[in-house]
Amino acid sequence: MTSRASKCPECASRELNLDDKRGEYVCDDCGLVIESDIIDTGPEWRNFQETNDASRVGMPENPMFHDKGKGTTFEWKEGTSGKSRGQFYRMNRYQNQARVRTSVDRNLVGALQTLKKVASTLGIGNQTMARAAEIYRKAVEARLIQGRSNDSMIAAAIYTATRIAGTPRTLAEISQHSRVGQKEIGRCYRFMVKELKIRVPPPHPRDYVEKICSELELPAMSSGKAVELLGLLDEVEFSNGRNPIAVAAGAIYVASIMTGHKRIQREIAEVANVTEVTIRSGYREIVKILNIELE
DNA sequence: AAGACGAAAGTGGTTGA
DNA sequence: TCAACAACTTTCGTCTT
């Protein structure tokens, strides 16, 4: 049984949504702000935008650089004389030494490279990658890395970021691309989320529909139908305690038949990484609950 | 032959005493 | 800490088209 940790303490609703700009979780039903100041992904130049004070506040921070892109580099152009070239070289070197001085920064330099590599082989977008970097930075700053390997914490940060972004990757997927075992990633994830007080919404079957459907080359009509079915299933809390991927797979099977683009159970089972048996029992329950006649 | 079906036994994680 | 438990997997023989 999968536990559903995040519930609204006020009205017990499970509809908690992340307000990206404000870094808050808000209950859809009663509007209660569950926790604030989680991760601020908004631009850092609000001072300039929100007031008429035109003071210069610098570029938005880029979490993919260990110093968030704030460092200075000195450049020379073709034709600069040998003497000043040497000067520029020294200036850059001092500057770089200064930038990488603290232990946090030293850790971050290598880690962000690894993070980028792992995330891009997983096909994770820049937004989510940046969020993972931000989470990882917080973990380093909170001294959570000691006793754990960098790589496993990087993997955990990526896992967390994809879940928050609503495009969750499985532990197995991340494990495959990162040389860290699933269990280890899971352990680090739980530890990190707890220590940094990050609220991660439970994954919804809907989050997996796009990915599975596109791998099956199903048209938007079918994925739309699947999402629609999942919406109806929500009303009876069908997916409670179930593997959301399995639920999504079952709904997609039904939707593929209903929309005339049938995919066989084995195909769906393969891309969703569940067994045919699971899809079978899932979809049988779905058609029963929703009173759907197939064929 | 391909696809769907479901029984039986086993696994790993959660729950509640 | 441990047993009970639901969901899920693996395996495999059977039914349907």
GROMACS .gro file of C-alpha atoms (C1' of nucleotides) in nm:
model
  329
    1MET     CA    1   0.000   0.000   0.000
    2THR     CA    2   0.135   0.338  -0.092
    3SER     CA    3   0.082   0.596   0.175
    4ARG     CA    4  -0.049   0.938   0.088
    5ALA     CA    5   0.141   1.162   0.319
    6SER     CA    6   0.027   1.507   0.216
    7LYS     CA    7  -0.316   1.588   0.333
    8CYS     CA    8  -0.449   1.925   0.424
    9PRO     CA    9  -0.451   1.946   0.804
   10GLU     CA   10  -0.755   2.172   0.786
   11CYS     CA   11  -0.998   1.987   0.565
   12ALA     CA   12  -0.811   1.661   0.489
   13SER     CA   13  -0.826   1.731   0.117
   14ARG     CA   14  -0.553   1.575  -0.092
   15GLU     CA   15  -0.562   1.852  -0.348
   16LEU     CA   16  -0.243   2.031  -0.254
   17ASN     CA   17  -0.082   2.240  -0.522
   18LEU     CA   18   0.250   2.409  -0.544
   19ASP     CA   19   0.240   2.776  -0.618
   20ASP     CA   20   0.567   2.806  -0.805
   21LYS     CA   21   0.615   3.179  -0.785
   22ARG     CA   22   0.554   3.205  -0.414
   23GLY     CA   23   0.705   2.876  -0.301
   24GLU     CA   24   0.393   2.776  -0.116
   25TYR     CA   25   0.168   2.475  -0.106
   26VAL     CA   26  -0.193   2.570  -0.118
   27CYS     CA   27  -0.492   2.350  -0.046
   28ASP     CA   28  -0.727   2.360  -0.342
   29ASP     CA   29  -1.032   2.307  -0.129
   30CYS     CA   30  -0.996   2.546   0.162
   31GLY     CA   31  -0.712   2.769   0.046
   32LEU     CA   32  -0.491   2.699   0.344
   33VAL     CA   33  -0.123   2.770   0.285
   34ILE     CA   34   0.047   2.459   0.411
   35GLU     CA   35   0.406   2.567   0.401
   36SER     CA   36   0.584   2.864   0.261
   37ASP     CA   37   0.937   2.940   0.152
   38ILE     CA   38   1.007   2.605   0.001
   39ILE     CA   39   1.200   2.678  -0.312
   40ASP     CA   40   1.185   3.013  -0.472
   41THR     CA   41   1.213   2.959  -0.843
   42GLY     CA   42   1.094   3.304  -0.933
   43PRO     CA   43   1.329   3.558  -1.084
   44GLU     CA   44   1.556   3.741  -0.844
   45TRP     CA   45   1.496   4.084  -0.984
   46ARG     CA   46   1.156   4.154  -0.838
   47ASN     CA   47   1.292   4.469  -0.684
   48PHE     CA   48   1.321   4.618  -1.028
   49GLN     CA   49   0.992   4.485  -1.156
   50GLU     CA   50   0.766   4.553  -0.868
   51THR     CA   51   0.875   4.897  -0.768
   52ASN     CA   52   0.943   5.198  -0.979
   53ASP     CA   53   1.283   5.221  -0.828
   54ALA     CA   54   1.506   5.154  -1.125
   55SER     CA   55   1.806   5.052  -0.918
   56ARG     CA   56   2.010   4.782  -1.080
   57VAL     CA   57   1.987   4.451  -0.906
   58GLY     CA   58   2.180   4.229  -1.144
   59MET     CA   59   2.092   3.935  -1.357
   60PRO     CA   60   1.862   3.660  -1.239
   61GLU     CA   61   2.056   3.392  -1.062
   62ASN     CA   62   2.138   3.082  -1.255
   63PRO     CA   63   2.149   2.783  -1.023
   64MET     CA   64   2.342   2.579  -1.277
   65PHE     CA   65   2.659   2.768  -1.184
   66HIS     CA   66   2.809   2.711  -0.844
   67ASP     CA   67   2.807   3.086  -0.778
   68LYS     CA   68   2.469   3.124  -0.949
   69GLY     CA   69   2.630   3.298  -1.245
   70LYS     CA   70   2.743   3.598  -1.048
   71GLY     CA   71   3.119   3.563  -1.094
   72THR     CA   72   3.327   3.787  -1.314
   73THR     CA   73   3.550   3.681  -1.598
   74PHE     CA   74   3.801   3.896  -1.779
   75GLU     CA   75   3.818   3.866  -2.152
   76TRP     CA   76   4.069   3.975  -2.404
   77LYS     CA   77   4.025   4.014  -2.773
   78GLU     CA   78   4.246   3.925  -3.070
   79GLY     CA   79   4.533   4.166  -3.090
   80THR     CA   80   4.578   4.224  -2.719
   81SER     CA   81   4.947   4.253  -2.651
   82GLY     CA   82   5.142   3.975  -2.484
   83LYS     CA   83   5.198   4.172  -2.169
   84SER     CA   84   4.833   4.247  -2.099
   85ARG     CA   85   4.740   3.892  -2.195
   86GLY     CA   86   4.945   3.774  -1.903
   87GLN     CA   87   4.773   4.023  -1.683
   88PHE     CA   88   4.429   3.905  -1.788
   89TYR     CA   89   4.534   3.549  -1.733
   90ARG     CA   90   4.644   3.624  -1.377
   91MET     CA   91   4.330   3.821  -1.305
   92ASN     CA   92   4.116   3.534  -1.419
   93ARG     CA   93   4.314   3.291  -1.212
   94TYR     CA   94   4.280   3.492  -0.894
   95GLN     CA   95   3.918   3.547  -0.965
   96ASN     CA   96   3.860   3.176  -1.012
   97GLN     CA   97   4.047   3.090  -0.697
   98ALA     CA   98   3.834   3.334  -0.507
   99ARG     CA   99   3.514   3.198  -0.657
  100VAL     CA  100   3.583   2.838  -0.567
  101ARG     CA  101   3.721   2.906  -0.226
  102THR     CA  102   3.459   2.785   0.015
  103SER     CA  103   3.397   2.416   0.061
  104VAL     CA  104   3.035   2.453  -0.042
  105ASP     CA  105   3.140   2.602  -0.372
  106ARG     CA  106   3.406   2.340  -0.428
  107ASN     CA  107   3.148   2.070  -0.383
  108LEU     CA  108   2.902   2.242  -0.610
  109VAL     CA  109   3.138   2.286  -0.904
  110GLY     CA  110   3.179   1.916  -0.970
  111ALA     CA  111   2.834   1.818  -0.857
  112LEU     CA  112   2.652   2.047  -1.093
  113GLN     CA  113   2.839   1.896  -1.384
  114THR     CA  114   2.730   1.549  -1.279
  115LEU     CA  115   2.379   1.672  -1.224
  116LYS     CA  116   2.364   1.818  -1.571
  117LYS     CA  117   2.491   1.499  -1.727
  118VAL     CA  118   2.251   1.270  -1.544
  119ALA     CA  119   1.955   1.501  -1.595
  120SER     CA  120   2.012   1.541  -1.965
  121THR     CA  121   2.042   1.167  -2.029
  122LEU     CA  122   1.708   1.138  -1.853
  123GLY     CA  123   1.563   1.397  -2.087
  124ILE     CA  124   1.484   1.643  -1.812
  125GLY     CA  125   1.411   2.001  -1.909
  126ASN     CA  126   1.610   2.304  -1.803
  127GLN     CA  127   1.350   2.430  -1.558
  128THR     CA  128   1.347   2.104  -1.368
  129MET     CA  129   1.723   2.071  -1.391
  130ALA     CA  130   1.762   2.414  -1.237
  131ARG     CA  131   1.523   2.320  -0.962
  132ALA     CA  132   1.724   2.008  -0.889
  133ALA     CA  133   2.038   2.219  -0.872
  134GLU     CA  134   1.871   2.452  -0.627
  135ILE     CA  135   1.761   2.164  -0.407
  136TYR     CA  136   2.107   2.014  -0.417
  137ARG     CA  137   2.264   2.345  -0.321
  138LYS     CA  138   2.036   2.368  -0.020
  139ALA     CA  139   2.133   2.016   0.079
  140VAL     CA  140   2.501   2.105   0.061
  141GLU     CA  141   2.450   2.425   0.256
  142ALA     CA  142   2.258   2.235   0.522
  143ARG     CA  143   2.550   1.991   0.548
  144LEU     CA  144   2.334   1.696   0.451
  145ILE     CA  145   2.594   1.543   0.224
  146GLN     CA  146   2.835   1.420   0.489
  147GLY     CA  147   2.821   1.046   0.518
  148ARG     CA  148   2.645   1.017   0.185
  149SER     CA  149   2.787   1.018  -0.163
  150ASN     CA  150   2.749   1.323  -0.383
  151ASP     CA  151   2.606   1.111  -0.659
  152SER     CA  152   2.328   0.967  -0.451
  153MET     CA  153   2.228   1.311  -0.326
  154ILE     CA  154   2.235   1.445  -0.680
  155ALA     CA  155   2.011   1.161  -0.790
  156ALA     CA  156   1.777   1.234  -0.501
  157ALA     CA  157   1.765   1.602  -0.590
  158ILE     CA  158   1.671   1.517  -0.947
  159TYR     CA  159   1.407   1.276  -0.828
  160THR     CA  160   1.260   1.539  -0.599
  161ALA     CA  161   1.265   1.806  -0.868
  162THR     CA  162   1.081   1.591  -1.122
  163ARG     CA  163   0.815   1.508  -0.869
  164ILE     CA  164   0.760   1.868  -0.774
  165ALA     CA  165   0.744   1.961  -1.141
  166GLY     CA  166   0.464   1.710  -1.197
  167THR     CA  167   0.669   1.505  -1.444
  168PRO     CA  168   0.792   1.236  -1.209
  169ARG     CA  169   1.063   0.991  -1.307
  170THR     CA  170   1.078   0.661  -1.124
  171LEU     CA  171   1.359   0.568  -0.889
  172ALA     CA  172   1.445   0.290  -1.132
  173GLU     CA  173   1.488   0.532  -1.421
  174ILE     CA  174   1.713   0.763  -1.227
  175SER     CA  175   1.907   0.471  -1.090
  176GLN     CA  176   1.973   0.345  -1.441
  177HIS     CA  177   2.135   0.670  -1.542
  178SER     CA  178   2.326   0.753  -1.230
  179ARG     CA  179   2.521   0.453  -1.099
  180VAL     CA  180   2.332   0.475  -0.770
  181GLY     CA  181   2.100   0.202  -0.648
  182GLN     CA  182   1.728   0.262  -0.620
  183LYS     CA  183   1.717   0.201  -0.249
  184GLU     CA  184   1.997   0.443  -0.186
  185ILE     CA  185   1.826   0.715  -0.389
  186GLY     CA  186   1.505   0.652  -0.201
  187ARG     CA  187   1.682   0.677   0.133
  188CYS     CA  188   1.853   1.002   0.038
  189TYR     CA  189   1.530   1.139  -0.100
  190ARG     CA  190   1.341   1.078   0.221
  191PHE     CA  191   1.622   1.218   0.429
  192MET     CA  192   1.659   1.527   0.211
  193VAL     CA  193   1.290   1.603   0.195
  194LYS     CA  194   1.262   1.571   0.569
  195GLU     CA  195   1.565   1.781   0.655
  196LEU     CA  196   1.492   2.056   0.405
  197LYS     CA  197   1.121   2.049   0.485
  198ILE     CA  198   1.028   2.019   0.122
  199ARG     CA  199   0.667   1.928   0.059
  200VAL     CA  200   0.636   1.691  -0.232
  201PRO     CA  201   0.285   1.632  -0.362
  202PRO     CA  202   0.193   1.267  -0.410
  203PRO     CA  203   0.218   1.168  -0.775
  204HIS     CA  204  -0.107   1.153  -0.965
  205PRO     CA  205  -0.172   0.893  -1.237
  206ARG     CA  206  -0.236   1.184  -1.473
  207ASP     CA  207   0.131   1.279  -1.448
  208TYR     CA  208   0.230   0.964  -1.634
  209VAL     CA  209  -0.025   0.970  -1.914
  210GLU     CA  210   0.164   1.192  -2.156
  211LYS     CA  211   0.486   1.001  -2.129
  212ILE     CA  212   0.328   0.658  -2.170
  213CYS     CA  213   0.099   0.768  -2.451
  214SER     CA  214   0.375   0.930  -2.649
  215GLU     CA  215   0.587   0.618  -2.626
  216LEU     CA  216   0.291   0.423  -2.756
  217GLU     CA  217   0.239   0.682  -3.028
  218LEU     CA  218  -0.118   0.733  -2.924
  219PRO     CA  219  -0.296   1.044  -3.053
  220ALA     CA  220  -0.394   1.330  -2.825
  221MET     CA  221  -0.751   1.205  -2.847
  222SER     CA  222  -0.657   0.890  -2.659
  223SER     CA  223  -0.444   1.054  -2.394
  224GLY     CA  224  -0.719   1.309  -2.342
  225LYS     CA  225  -0.966   1.029  -2.291
  226ALA     CA  226  -0.736   0.862  -2.041
  227VAL     CA  227  -0.706   1.185  -1.844
  228GLU     CA  228  -1.082   1.219  -1.852
  229LEU     CA  229  -1.126   0.868  -1.714
  230LEU     CA  230  -0.874   0.937  -1.440
  231GLY     CA  231  -1.071   1.245  -1.343
  232LEU     CA  232  -1.382   1.033  -1.299
  233LEU     CA  233  -1.187   0.777  -1.100
  234ASP     CA  234  -1.069   1.050  -0.865
  235GLU     CA  235  -1.423   1.103  -0.753
  236VAL     CA  236  -1.432   0.756  -0.605
  237GLU     CA  237  -1.070   0.773  -0.487
  238PHE     CA  238  -0.991   0.477  -0.704
  239SER     CA  239  -0.616   0.523  -0.701
  240ASN     CA  240  -0.581   0.539  -0.325
  241GLY     CA  241  -0.309   0.302  -0.219
  242ARG     CA  242  -0.238   0.196  -0.575
  243ASN     CA  243   0.064   0.243  -0.791
  244PRO     CA  244  -0.027   0.554  -0.992
  245ILE     CA  245   0.158   0.422  -1.295
  246ALA     CA  246  -0.049   0.106  -1.286
  247VAL     CA  247  -0.368   0.310  -1.265
  248ALA     CA  248  -0.257   0.528  -1.555
  249ALA     CA  249  -0.171   0.220  -1.760
  250GLY     CA  250  -0.512   0.069  -1.699
  251ALA     CA  251  -0.688   0.391  -1.795
  252ILE     CA  252  -0.479   0.420  -2.110
  253TYR     CA  253  -0.568   0.068  -2.211
  254VAL     CA  254  -0.937   0.148  -2.180
  255ALA     CA  255  -0.895   0.484  -2.353
  256SER     CA  256  -0.704   0.330  -2.641
  257ILE     CA  257  -0.991   0.092  -2.710
  258MET     CA  258  -1.258   0.358  -2.666
  259THR     CA  259  -1.088   0.590  -2.910
  260GLY     CA  260  -1.024   0.321  -3.168
  261HIS     CA  261  -0.646   0.314  -3.127
  262LYS     CA  262  -0.617  -0.004  -2.933
  263ARG     CA  263  -0.283  -0.105  -2.788
  264ILE     CA  264  -0.241  -0.457  -2.654
  265GLN     CA  265  -0.182  -0.511  -2.285
  266ARG     CA  266   0.171  -0.633  -2.339
  267GLU     CA  267   0.274  -0.311  -2.518
  268ILE     CA  268   0.137  -0.088  -2.247
  269ALA     CA  269   0.280  -0.309  -1.976
  270GLU     CA  270   0.621  -0.277  -2.131
  271VAL     CA  271   0.639   0.101  -2.155
  272ALA     CA  272   0.469   0.155  -1.819
  273ASN     CA  273   0.691  -0.100  -1.650
  274VAL     CA  274   0.411  -0.294  -1.488
  275THR     CA  275   0.291  -0.643  -1.570
  276GLU     CA  276   0.005  -0.739  -1.798
  277VAL     CA  277  -0.168  -0.893  -1.500
  278THR     CA  278  -0.170  -0.560  -1.323
  279ILE     CA  279  -0.313  -0.383  -1.625
  280ARG     CA  280  -0.579  -0.651  -1.659
  281SER     CA  281  -0.703  -0.637  -1.307
  282GLY     CA  282  -0.682  -0.257  -1.309
  283TYR     CA  283  -0.873  -0.203  -1.629
  284ARG     CA  284  -1.142  -0.458  -1.535
  285GLU     CA  285  -1.209  -0.264  -1.219
  286ILE     CA  286  -1.210   0.063  -1.408
  287VAL     CA  287  -1.471  -0.044  -1.662
  288LYS     CA  288  -1.681  -0.187  -1.384
  289ILE     CA  289  -1.671   0.125  -1.170
  290LEU     CA  290  -1.733   0.363  -1.459
  291ASN     CA  291  -1.988   0.140  -1.631
  292ILE     CA  292  -1.803   0.137  -1.958
  293GLU     CA  293  -1.905  -0.100  -2.234
  294LEU     CA  294  -1.612  -0.197  -2.454
  295GLU     CA  295  -1.686  -0.298  -2.813
  296DA     C1'  296  -0.090  -1.809  -3.349
  297DA     C1'  297  -0.187  -1.395  -3.095
  298DG     C1'  298  -0.406  -1.191  -2.731
  299DA     C1'  299  -0.661  -1.205  -2.317
  300DC     C1'  300  -0.762  -1.433  -1.894
  301DG     C1'  301  -0.697  -1.567  -1.413
  302DA     C1'  302  -0.510  -1.897  -1.049
  303DA     C1'  303  -0.135  -1.969  -0.741
  304DA     C1'  304   0.270  -1.859  -0.506
  305DG     C1'  305   0.610  -1.514  -0.395
  306DT     C1'  306   0.794  -1.018  -0.295
  307DG     C1'  307   0.844  -0.567  -0.072
  308DG     C1'  308   0.635  -0.200   0.162
  309DT     C1'  309   0.281  -0.020   0.490
  310DT     C1'  310   0.004  -0.046   0.900
  311DG     C1'  311  -0.139  -0.120   1.350
  312DA     C1'  312  -0.086  -0.372   1.776
  313DT     C1'  313   0.936  -0.519   1.660
  314DC     C1'  314   0.642  -0.817   1.427
  315DA     C1'  315   0.248  -1.017   1.201
  316DA     C1'  316  -0.123  -0.915   0.888
  317DC     C1'  317  -0.232  -0.719   0.468
  318DA     C1'  318  -0.318  -0.505  -0.011
  319DA     C1'  319  -0.098  -0.429  -0.431
  320DC     C1'  320   0.195  -0.605  -0.744
  321DT     C1'  321   0.497  -0.963  -0.984
  322DT     C1'  322   0.614  -1.408  -1.189
  323DT     C1'  323   0.483  -1.807  -1.394
  324DC     C1'  324   0.194  -2.080  -1.641
  325DG     C1'  325  -0.203  -2.331  -1.823
  326DT     C1'  326  -0.647  -2.224  -2.049
  327DC     C1'  327  -0.984  -1.986  -2.328
  328DT     C1'  328  -1.118  -1.686  -2.731
  329DT     C1'  329  -1.068  -1.476  -3.174
   0.00000   0.00000   0.00000
